[in-house]
Structures are given as C-alpha cells and as structure tokens.
Coordinates of C-alpha atoms in Angstrom, one line a residue:
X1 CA -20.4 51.9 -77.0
X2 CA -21.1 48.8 -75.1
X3 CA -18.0 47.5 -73.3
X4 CA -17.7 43.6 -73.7
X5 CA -18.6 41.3 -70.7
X6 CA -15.7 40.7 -68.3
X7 CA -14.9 36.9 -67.5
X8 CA -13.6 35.3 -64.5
X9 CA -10.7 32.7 -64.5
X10 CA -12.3 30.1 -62.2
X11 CA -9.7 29.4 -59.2
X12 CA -6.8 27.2 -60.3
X13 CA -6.6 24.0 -58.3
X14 CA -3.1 23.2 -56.3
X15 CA -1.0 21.0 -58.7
X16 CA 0.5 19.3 -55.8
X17 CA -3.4 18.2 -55.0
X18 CA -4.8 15.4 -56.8
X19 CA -7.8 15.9 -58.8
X20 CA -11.1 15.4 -56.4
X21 CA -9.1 15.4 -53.2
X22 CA -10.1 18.2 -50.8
X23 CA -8.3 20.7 -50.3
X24 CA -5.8 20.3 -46.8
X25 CA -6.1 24.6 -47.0
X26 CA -2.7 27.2 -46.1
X27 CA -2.8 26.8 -42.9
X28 CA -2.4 23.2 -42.8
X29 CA 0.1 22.8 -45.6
X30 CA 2.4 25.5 -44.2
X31 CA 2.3 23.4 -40.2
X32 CA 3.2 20.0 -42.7
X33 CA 5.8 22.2 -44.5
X34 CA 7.4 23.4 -42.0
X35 CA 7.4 20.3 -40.1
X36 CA 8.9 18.0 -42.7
X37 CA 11.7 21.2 -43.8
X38 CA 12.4 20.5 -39.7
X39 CA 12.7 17.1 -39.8
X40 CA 15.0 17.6 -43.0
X41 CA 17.7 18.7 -40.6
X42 CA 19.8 17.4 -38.6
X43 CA 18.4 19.5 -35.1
X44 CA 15.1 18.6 -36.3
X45 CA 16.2 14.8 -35.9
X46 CA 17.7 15.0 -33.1
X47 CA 14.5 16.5 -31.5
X48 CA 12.8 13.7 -33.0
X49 CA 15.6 11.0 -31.6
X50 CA 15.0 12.8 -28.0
X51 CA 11.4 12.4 -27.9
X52 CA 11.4 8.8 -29.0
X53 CA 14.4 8.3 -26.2
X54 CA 12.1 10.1 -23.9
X55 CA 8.7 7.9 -24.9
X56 CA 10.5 4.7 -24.4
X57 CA 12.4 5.4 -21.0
X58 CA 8.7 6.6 -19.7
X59 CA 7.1 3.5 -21.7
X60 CA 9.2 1.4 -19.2
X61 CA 8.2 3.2 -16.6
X62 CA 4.5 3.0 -16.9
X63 CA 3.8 -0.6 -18.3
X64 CA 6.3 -1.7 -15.7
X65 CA 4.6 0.2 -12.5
X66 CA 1.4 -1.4 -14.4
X67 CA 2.2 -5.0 -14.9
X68 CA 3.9 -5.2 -11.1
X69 CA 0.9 -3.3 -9.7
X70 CA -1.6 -5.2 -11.0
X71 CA 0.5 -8.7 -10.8
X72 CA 0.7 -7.5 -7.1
X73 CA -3.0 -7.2 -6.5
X74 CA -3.7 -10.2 -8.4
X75 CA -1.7 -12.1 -6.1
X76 CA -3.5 -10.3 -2.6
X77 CA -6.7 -10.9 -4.1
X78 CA -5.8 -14.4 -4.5
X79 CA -4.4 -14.4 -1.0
X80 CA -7.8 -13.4 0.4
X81 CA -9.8 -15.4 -1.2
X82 CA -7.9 -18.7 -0.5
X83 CA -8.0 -17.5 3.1
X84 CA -11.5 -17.6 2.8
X85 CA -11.9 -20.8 1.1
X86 CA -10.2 -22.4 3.9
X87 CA -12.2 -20.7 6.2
X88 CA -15.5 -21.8 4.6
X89 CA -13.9 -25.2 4.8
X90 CA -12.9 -25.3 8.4
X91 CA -16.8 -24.1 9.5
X92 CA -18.1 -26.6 7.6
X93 CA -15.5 -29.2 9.2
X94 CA -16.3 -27.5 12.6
X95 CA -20.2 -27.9 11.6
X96 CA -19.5 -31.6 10.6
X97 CA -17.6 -32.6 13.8
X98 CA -20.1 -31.2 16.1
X99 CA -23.0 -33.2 14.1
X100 CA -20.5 -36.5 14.7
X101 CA -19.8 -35.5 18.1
X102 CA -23.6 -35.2 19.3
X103 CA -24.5 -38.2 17.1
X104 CA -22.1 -40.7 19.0
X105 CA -22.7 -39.1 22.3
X106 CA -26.5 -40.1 21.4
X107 CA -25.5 -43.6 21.6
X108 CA -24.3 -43.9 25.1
X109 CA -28.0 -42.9 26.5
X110 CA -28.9 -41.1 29.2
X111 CA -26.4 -38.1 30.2
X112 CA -23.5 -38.1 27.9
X113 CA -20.1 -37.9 28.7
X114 CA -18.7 -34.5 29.8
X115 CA -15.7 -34.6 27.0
X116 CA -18.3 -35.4 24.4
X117 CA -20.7 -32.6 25.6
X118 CA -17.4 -29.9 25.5
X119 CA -16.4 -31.7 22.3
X120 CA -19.6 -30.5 20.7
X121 CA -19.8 -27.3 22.5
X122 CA -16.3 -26.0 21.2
X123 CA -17.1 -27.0 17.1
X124 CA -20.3 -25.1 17.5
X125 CA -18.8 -22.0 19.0
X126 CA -15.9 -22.4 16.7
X127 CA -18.5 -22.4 13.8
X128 CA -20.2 -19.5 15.3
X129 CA -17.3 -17.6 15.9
X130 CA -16.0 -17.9 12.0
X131 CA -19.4 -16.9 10.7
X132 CA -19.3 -13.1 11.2
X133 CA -15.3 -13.0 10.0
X134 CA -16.6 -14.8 6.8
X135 CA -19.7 -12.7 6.3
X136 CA -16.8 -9.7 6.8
X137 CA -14.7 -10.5 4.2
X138 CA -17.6 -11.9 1.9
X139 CA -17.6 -11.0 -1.9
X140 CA -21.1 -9.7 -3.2
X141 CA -24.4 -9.8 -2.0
X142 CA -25.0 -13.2 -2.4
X143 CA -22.6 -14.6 -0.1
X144 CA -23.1 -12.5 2.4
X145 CA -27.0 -13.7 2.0
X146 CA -26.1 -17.1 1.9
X147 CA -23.8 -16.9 5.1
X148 CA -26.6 -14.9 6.9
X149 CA -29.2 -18.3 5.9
X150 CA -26.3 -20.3 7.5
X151 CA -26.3 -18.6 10.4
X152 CA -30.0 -18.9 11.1
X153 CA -29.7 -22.2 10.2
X154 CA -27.2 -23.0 12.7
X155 CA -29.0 -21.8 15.3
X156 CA -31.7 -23.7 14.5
X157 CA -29.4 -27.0 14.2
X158 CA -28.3 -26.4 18.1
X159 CA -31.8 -26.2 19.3
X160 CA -33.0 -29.3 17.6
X161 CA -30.0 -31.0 19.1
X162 CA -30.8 -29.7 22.8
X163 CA -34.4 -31.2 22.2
X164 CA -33.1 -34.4 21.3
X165 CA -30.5 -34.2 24.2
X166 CA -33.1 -33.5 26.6
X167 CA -35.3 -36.3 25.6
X168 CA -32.4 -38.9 25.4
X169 CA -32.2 -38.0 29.1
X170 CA -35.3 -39.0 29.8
X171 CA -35.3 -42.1 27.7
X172 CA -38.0 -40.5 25.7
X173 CA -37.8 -42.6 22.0
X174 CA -38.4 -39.3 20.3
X175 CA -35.1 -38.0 21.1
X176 CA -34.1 -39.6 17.7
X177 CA -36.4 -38.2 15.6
X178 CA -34.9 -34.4 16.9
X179 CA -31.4 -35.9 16.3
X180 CA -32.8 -37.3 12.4
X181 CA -34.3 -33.7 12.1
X182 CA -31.0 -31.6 13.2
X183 CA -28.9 -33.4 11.0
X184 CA -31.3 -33.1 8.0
X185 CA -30.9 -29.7 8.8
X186 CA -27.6 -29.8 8.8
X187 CA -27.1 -31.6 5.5
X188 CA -30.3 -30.4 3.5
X189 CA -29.9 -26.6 4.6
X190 CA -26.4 -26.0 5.5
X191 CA -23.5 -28.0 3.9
X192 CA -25.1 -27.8 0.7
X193 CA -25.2 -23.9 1.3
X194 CA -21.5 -23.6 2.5
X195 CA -20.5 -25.8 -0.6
X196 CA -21.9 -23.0 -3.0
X197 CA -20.2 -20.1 -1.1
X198 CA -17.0 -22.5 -1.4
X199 CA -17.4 -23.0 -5.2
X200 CA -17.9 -19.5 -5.7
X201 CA -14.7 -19.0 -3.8
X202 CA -12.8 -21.1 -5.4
X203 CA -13.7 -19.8 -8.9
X204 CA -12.3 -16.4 -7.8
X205 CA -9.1 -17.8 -6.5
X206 CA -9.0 -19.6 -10.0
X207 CA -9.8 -16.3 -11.6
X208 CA -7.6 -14.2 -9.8
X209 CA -4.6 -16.7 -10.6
X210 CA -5.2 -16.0 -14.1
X211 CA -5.2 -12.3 -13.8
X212 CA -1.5 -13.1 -12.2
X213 CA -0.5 -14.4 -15.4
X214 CA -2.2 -11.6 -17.6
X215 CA 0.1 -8.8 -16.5
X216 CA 3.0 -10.9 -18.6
X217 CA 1.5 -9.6 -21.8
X218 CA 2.7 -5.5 -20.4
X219 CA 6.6 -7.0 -20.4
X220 CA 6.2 -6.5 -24.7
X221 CA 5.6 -3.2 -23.9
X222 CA 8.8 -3.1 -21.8
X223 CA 10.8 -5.1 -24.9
X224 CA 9.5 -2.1 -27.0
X225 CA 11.2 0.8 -25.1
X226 CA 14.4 -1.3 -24.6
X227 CA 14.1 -1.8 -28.6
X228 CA 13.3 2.0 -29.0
X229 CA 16.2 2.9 -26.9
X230 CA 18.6 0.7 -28.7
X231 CA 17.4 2.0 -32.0
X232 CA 18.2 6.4 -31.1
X233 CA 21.8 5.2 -30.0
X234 CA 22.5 3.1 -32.9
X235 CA 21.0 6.3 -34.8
X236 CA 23.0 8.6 -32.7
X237 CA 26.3 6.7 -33.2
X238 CA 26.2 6.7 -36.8
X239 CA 24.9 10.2 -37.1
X240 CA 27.2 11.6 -34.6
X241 CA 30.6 9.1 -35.1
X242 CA 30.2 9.2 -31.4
X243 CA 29.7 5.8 -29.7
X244 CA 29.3 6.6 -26.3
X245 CA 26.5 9.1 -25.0
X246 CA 27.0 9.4 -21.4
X247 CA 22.7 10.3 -20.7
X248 CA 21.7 7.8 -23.3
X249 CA 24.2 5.3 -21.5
X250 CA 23.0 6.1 -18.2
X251 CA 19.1 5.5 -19.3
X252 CA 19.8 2.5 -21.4
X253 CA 21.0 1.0 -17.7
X254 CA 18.4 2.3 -16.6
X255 CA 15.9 0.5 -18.6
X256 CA 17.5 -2.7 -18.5
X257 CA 17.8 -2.5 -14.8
X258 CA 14.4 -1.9 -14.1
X259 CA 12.8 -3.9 -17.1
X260 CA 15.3 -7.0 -16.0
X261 CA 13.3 -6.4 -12.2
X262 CA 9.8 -5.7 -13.9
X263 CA 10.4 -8.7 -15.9
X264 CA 12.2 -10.9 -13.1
X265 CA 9.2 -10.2 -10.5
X266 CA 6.3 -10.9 -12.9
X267 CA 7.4 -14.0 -14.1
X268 CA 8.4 -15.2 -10.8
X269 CA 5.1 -14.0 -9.2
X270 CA 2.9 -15.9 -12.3
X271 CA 5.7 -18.8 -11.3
X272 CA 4.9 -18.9 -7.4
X273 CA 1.3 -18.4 -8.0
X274 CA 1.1 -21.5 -10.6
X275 CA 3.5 -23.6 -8.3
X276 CA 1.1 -22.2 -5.2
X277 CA -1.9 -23.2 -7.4
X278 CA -0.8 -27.0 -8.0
X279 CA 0.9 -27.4 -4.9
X280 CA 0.2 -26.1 -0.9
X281 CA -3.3 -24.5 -1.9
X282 CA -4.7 -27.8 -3.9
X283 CA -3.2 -30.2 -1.1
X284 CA -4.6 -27.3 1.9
X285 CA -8.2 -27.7 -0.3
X286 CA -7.8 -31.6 -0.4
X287 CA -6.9 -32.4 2.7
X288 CA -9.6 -30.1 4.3
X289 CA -12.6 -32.0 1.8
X290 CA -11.1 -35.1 3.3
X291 CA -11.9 -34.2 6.8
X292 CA -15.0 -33.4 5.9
X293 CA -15.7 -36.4 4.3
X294 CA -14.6 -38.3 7.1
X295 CA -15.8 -36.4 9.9
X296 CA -19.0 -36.9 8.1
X297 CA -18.6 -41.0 7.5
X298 CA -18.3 -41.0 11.5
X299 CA -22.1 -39.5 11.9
X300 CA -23.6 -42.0 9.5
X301 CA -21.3 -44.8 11.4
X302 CA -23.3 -43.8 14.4
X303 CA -26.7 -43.8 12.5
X304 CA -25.6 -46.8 11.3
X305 CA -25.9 -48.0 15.1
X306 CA -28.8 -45.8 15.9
X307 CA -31.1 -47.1 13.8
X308 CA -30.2 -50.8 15.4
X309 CA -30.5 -53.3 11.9
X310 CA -32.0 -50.5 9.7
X311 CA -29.2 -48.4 9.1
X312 CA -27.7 -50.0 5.4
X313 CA -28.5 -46.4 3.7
X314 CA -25.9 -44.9 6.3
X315 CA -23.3 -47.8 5.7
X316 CA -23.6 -47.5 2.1
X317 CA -22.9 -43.9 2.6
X318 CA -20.2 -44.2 5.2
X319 CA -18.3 -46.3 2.5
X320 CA -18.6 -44.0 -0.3
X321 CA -17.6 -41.1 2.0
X322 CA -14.1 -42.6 3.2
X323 CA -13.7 -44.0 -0.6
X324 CA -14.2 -40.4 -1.4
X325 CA -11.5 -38.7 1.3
X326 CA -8.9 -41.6 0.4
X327 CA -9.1 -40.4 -3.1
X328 CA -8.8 -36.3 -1.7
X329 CA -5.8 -37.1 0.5
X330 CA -3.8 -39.5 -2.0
X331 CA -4.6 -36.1 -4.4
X332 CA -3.2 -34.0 -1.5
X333 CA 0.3 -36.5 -1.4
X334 CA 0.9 -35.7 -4.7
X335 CA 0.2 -31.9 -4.4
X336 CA 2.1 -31.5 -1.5
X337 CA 4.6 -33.8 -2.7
X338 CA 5.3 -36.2 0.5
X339 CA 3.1 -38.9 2.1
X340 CA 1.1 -37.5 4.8
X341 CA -0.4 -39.1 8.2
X342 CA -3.6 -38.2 7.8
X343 CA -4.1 -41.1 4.7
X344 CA -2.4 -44.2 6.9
X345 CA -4.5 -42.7 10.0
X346 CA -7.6 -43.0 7.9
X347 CA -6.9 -45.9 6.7
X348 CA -6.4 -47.3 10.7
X349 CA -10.2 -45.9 11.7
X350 CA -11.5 -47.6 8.9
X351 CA -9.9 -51.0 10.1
X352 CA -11.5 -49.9 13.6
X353 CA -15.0 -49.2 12.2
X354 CA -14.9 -52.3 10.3
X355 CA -14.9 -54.3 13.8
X356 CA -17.8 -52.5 15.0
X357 CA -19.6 -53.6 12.2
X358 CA -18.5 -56.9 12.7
X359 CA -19.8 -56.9 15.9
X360 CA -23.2 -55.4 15.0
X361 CA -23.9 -57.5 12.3
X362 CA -23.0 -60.5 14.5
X363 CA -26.1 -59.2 16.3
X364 CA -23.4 -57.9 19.6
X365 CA -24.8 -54.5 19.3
X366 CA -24.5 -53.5 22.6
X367 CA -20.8 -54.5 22.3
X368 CA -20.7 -52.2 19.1
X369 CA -22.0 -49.8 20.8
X370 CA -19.9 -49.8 23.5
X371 CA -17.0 -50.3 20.8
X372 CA -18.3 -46.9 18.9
X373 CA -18.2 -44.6 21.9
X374 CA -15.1 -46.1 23.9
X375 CA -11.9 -43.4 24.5
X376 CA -9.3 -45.8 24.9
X377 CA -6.4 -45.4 23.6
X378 CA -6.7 -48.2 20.6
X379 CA -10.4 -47.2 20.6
X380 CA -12.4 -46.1 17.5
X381 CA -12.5 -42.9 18.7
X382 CA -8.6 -42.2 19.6
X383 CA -8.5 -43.4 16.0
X384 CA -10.3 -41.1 14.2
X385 CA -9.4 -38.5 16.9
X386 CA -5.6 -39.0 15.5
X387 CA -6.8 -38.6 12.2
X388 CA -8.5 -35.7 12.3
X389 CA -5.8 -34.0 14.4
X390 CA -3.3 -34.5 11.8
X391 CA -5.1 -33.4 9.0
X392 CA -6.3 -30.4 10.7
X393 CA -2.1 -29.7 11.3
X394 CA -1.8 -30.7 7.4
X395 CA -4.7 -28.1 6.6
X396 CA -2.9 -25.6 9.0
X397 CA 0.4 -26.0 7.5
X398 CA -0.4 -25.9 3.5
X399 CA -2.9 -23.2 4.1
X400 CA -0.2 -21.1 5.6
X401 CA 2.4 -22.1 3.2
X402 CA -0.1 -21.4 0.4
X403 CA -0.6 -17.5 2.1
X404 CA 3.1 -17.0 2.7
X405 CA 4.5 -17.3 -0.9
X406 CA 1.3 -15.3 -1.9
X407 CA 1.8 -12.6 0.0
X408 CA 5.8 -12.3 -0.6
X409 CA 5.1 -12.8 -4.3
X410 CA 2.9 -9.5 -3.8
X411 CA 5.3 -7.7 -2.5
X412 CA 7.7 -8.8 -4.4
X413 CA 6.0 -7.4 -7.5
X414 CA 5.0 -4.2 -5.8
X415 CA 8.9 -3.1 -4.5
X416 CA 9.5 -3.8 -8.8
X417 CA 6.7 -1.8 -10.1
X418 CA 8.1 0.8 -8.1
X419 CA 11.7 0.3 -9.2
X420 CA 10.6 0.5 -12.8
X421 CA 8.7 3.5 -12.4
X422 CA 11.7 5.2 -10.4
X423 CA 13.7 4.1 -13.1
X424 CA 11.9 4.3 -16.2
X425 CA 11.4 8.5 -15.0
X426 CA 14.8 8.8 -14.3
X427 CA 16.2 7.3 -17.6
X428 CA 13.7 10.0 -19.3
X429 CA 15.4 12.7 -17.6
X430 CA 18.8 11.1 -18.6
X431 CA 18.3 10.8 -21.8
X432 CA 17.1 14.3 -22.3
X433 CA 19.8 15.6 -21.0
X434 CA 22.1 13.2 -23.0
X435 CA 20.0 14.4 -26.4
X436 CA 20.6 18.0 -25.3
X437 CA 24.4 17.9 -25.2
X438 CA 24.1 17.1 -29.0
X439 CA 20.8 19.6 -30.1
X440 CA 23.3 22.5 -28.6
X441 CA 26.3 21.5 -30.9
X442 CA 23.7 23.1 -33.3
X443 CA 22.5 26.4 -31.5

C-alpha cells in the first residue's frame, strides 16, 4: 500500500515583522533585544547618561582646540600677508621716489647734486633689497613669477637711467629720450606688475579675515556639550534625589570655564581682526597709496618742466594724482581716527608746486627750474620731503599697529584652544568618575 505524500508547512513569518519587510535575522534581533532590556534599567541608563556626559565634555574639547586653532592661524595668515602688502607697497614707493629723484636731478643739467645722486641710490637699493624678502614669502607660482619680471625689470630701469645720466653730462639732447624710456619702463612694466601682486595680496588678507570670523560657527558645537551636560545632571538629579554630583560638578566647571575662554578668545579675535581690518591696516594701505601717488605727481611735475611748454599731459596727470592721494589720506583720517600730517603737508607742496607753475607759465622757466630743484628750507623740495617723511612714519606706525594686535589676537586664541582641550579631556575624566560612583550603587 502506497503511503500518502508528506507535506511541508512552509516557514512561518515573525509576527513581530511586518508583511514584506526583510527579515532583521536572530542574531540581530537578540543584539536589539538585549540592548533595549539594558536600557530598560536603571544601570543601563546610567551607562547611557555617562557616555553622553563623556561625548559632550570631549565635544568641548575638540570643537574648542578647533575653532581657537584655526581662529589662530587665520589671524597669522592675515599677519603675513598684510606684512607683505605693505612691503609690496613700500618697493613700489621706494621704485617711485627713485624715478622722482632722478627725474628732478635731470633738470639741474650737467652733474647732479651729490644728495640727489645718494637720494636715488638708496630707493633703488632699498627696492632691490626688499625684492628677494618678497619673492621669499611670496604665495604661488605666479607671484613669485611676477616679482622675478620685476626684478629684471629693475635692472633694466637703472641702466636706462645711467645712459641718460651720462648723456645729460655731456649735454647730449638724447639724455631725455633714456630718461622718457626708463620711466616708461617703470610705469608700463613695473608698477602695473607690483599693483597685481598687491591686489592679489590684498584679496588674501580679505580672505583670511573672513576665515577669522568662520571659526565662530564651532562655538554651537560648544553650546551643545554645555546643553548635553546640563541635561545628564538634571537627569541624574531627578533619577537619583541627589542634587549635587561632585564629578559631574567638577566637569560642568570645567566646560563652562573653558567654553567661556574658547568662546571669549574667538569673538575677541574675529573683533580685533574686524576693528584691525577697518582701522590701522586700511589707514597703513591708504596712507602708503597716497605716497605713491604723490611721489609719483613729483616725476610728472618735473616732466612737466622737462619737456619746456609741452608738458600739459604731465600736468593733467600731476593733478589727478594729488586729487587722488588727498582722497587716500582723508580715507586714512577716518580709519585711523585722528588728523594726520601727512594731508596738511600735501596740501603745503601743492601750494609750492602751484608757484612753479606760475612761474613757468609766465614763460620764467629757468626761475621754475631753479624753484623745482632748490633744498631750501621753504623750498618745493623740503616740502614734499616733509611730506613724504611723515607719511612714511604714518605707514610705519599703522602697519605695526595693524601686526601687533594680529599677532596677540593669535596667540590669544592659541593659549584658549589649548585651555579648552585641557579642559574639555579633563571634565571627561570627571564626569566618568562622577557617573561611576552611581553605576556601583548597582553592582
């Protein structure tokens, strides 16, 4: 006789699993089980409350060391590249002055004066001198390129002012056409050059000011561990009808002390770089434009001369010049916050250059001449010599003001990131060992 077929039950599916859902298998289920049974009692909770104590002391300790850390080299990087952008500045001043120097010594004729002729000697050796420091600290190819073409270029400036010295000597006529050429050079080739590299500069300084102010947004991370913290004791306290844990105290402290430092030296460091920002480095940039301008407006008054009743193109730009550095130092008032000299003394060399003109469009150019390169002491020249003087000292002071606060606003924020991590570790271990006290009330 035939036995009848067997049949097999097909598996039966989890009730606790919803129909379709895959199956999570033993293994898994038994690690969720056991995990939520743990977390059902009261140890299991308190292992829970310590780790979340522990997470947020340590939260504090890293997001603090971060946002001081980074707010710290923010603030270097901003110190070093304002230091260059005043020393792109002062070479092209230095540049500038030596062009003015050799241009008014071209008027006297013959062999000039030996003040002039050291005058000249020490901007371009100045200007040589600063090119390899720049080329040093230099960020990226291109700028280092660029200060390499200025170099060259230089070089090539000085000769083409030795030709036309030379010739003047001799009364050759073609003298001026060298001295034309050299400062072509100088202004085709060169400033235009250093102006790039100085734009570039300044839109890293501009850039690395913001990054200050981007290591704020790691104090809410700082807020959330204080929060965290708060939240186990309040937990603790009601769960325990204790109020006072001695290691949860003793982190909480902690964390307040070293977020109220974090928090104290990042705002104050995005503070003194803002105030920095509007204040000594915008009046040290200002200022140092202004020279620039004006050391530049006395070469063209001397072309003005050179080219004897031909020279309205350099007159024209002259004017525009010293309209242009008037402008840059009344900007430089209001950053630095005080009336400076260098504005009234500007104003005083522009009264004397007006009475060389006088004198030259009165057809007394000889006498304008002689007005142009005189060293008296109420002179054109111990005008603009006064002038320049003091806005170097301006330059000299606001740039160093400018590097000062940087510098200690780095620090600063270092010593706190520091101080937060020191803490922030040592309020993990505090509130372990506070947690512990209570998990072994249980053991």
């Amino acid at each position: 006789m035939t036995a009848p077929p067997t049949t097999t039950s097909p598996p039966q599916a989890d009730p606790g699993t919803p129909a379709g859902a895959p199956d999570e298998g033993p293994a898994r289920r038994s690690v969720r089980d056991r995990l939520a049974a743990e977390l059902a009692t009261t140890p299991g909770r308190l292992a829970l409350a310590t780790a979340v104590a522990v997470v947020a002391c340590l939260l504090l300790a890293i997001t603090g060391f971060l946002a001081g850390n980074s707010q710290s080299a923010a603030l270097r990087d901003a110190q070093r590249d304002a230091a260059q952008l005043v020393g792109t500045q002062e070479l092209r001043n230095d540049l500038v002055s030596a062009d003015a120097t050799a241009t008014n010594s071209f008027l006297v004729g013959g062999l000039e004066p030996a003040e002039a002729r050291e005058a000249y000697e020490a901007s371009v050796s100045e200007a040589a001198q600063s090119l390899p420091a720049l080329a040093a600290t230099a960020q990226g190819a291109a700028e280092t390129d660029d200060l390499a073409t200025v170099s060259d270029s230089v070089q090539r400036y000085a000769g083409l002012v030795e030709s036309a010295r030379a010739n003047n000597r001799q009364g050759f006529p073609v003298g001026a056409a060298y001295l034309d050429q050299a400062s072509s050079a100088l202004r085709d080739e060169v400033l235009p050059t250093l102006d790039d590299v100085a734009v570039s500069t300044s839109q890293r300084v501009d850039s690395d000011l913001t990054s200050v102010s981007l290591s704020q947004a790691l104090l809410l991370f700082v807020l959330l561990g204080l929060v965290a913290l708060a939240a186990v004791q309040l937990w603790l306290a009601r769960r325990t009808h204790r109020r006072l844990n001695m290691g949860l105290a003793a982190a909480t402290v902690a964390l307040l002390v070293g977020g109220i430092v974090a928090t104290a030296a990042v705002l104050g460091g995005n503070g003194v770089a803002r105030s920095v920002a509007s204040g000594p480095y915008a009046a040290t940039v200002a200022t140092s434009q202004a020279l620039s301008l004006a050391t530049d407006a006395k070469s063209m008054e001397s072309f003005t001369l050179i080219k004897r009743g031909s020279g309205a193109e350099f007159e024209d730009s002259y004017q525009t010049s010293v309209t242009q550095a008037r402008d840059l130092l009344n900007e430089a008032d209001d950053a630095a916050g005080t009336r400076n000299d260098p504005l009234s003394l500007l104003d005083a060399w522009d009264e004397k250059h007006a009475e060389i003109r006088a004198l030259d469009d009165d057809g007394q150019w000889d006498d304008a001449v002689a007005a142009a390169t005189s060293t008296a002491d109420d002179s054109a020249g111990a005008a603009f010599t006064a002038f320049s003087d003091a806005a170097h000292a301006d330059v000299q002071t606001t740039s160093t003001q400018a590097v000062d606060r940087l510098a200690s606003a780095a620090t600063t924020a270092q010593i706190a990131a520091w101080v937060a991590l020191v803490l922030g570790v040592a309020g993990a271990v505090a509130a372990a060992a506070g947690m512990n006290v209570r998990l072994k009330e249980y053991r």
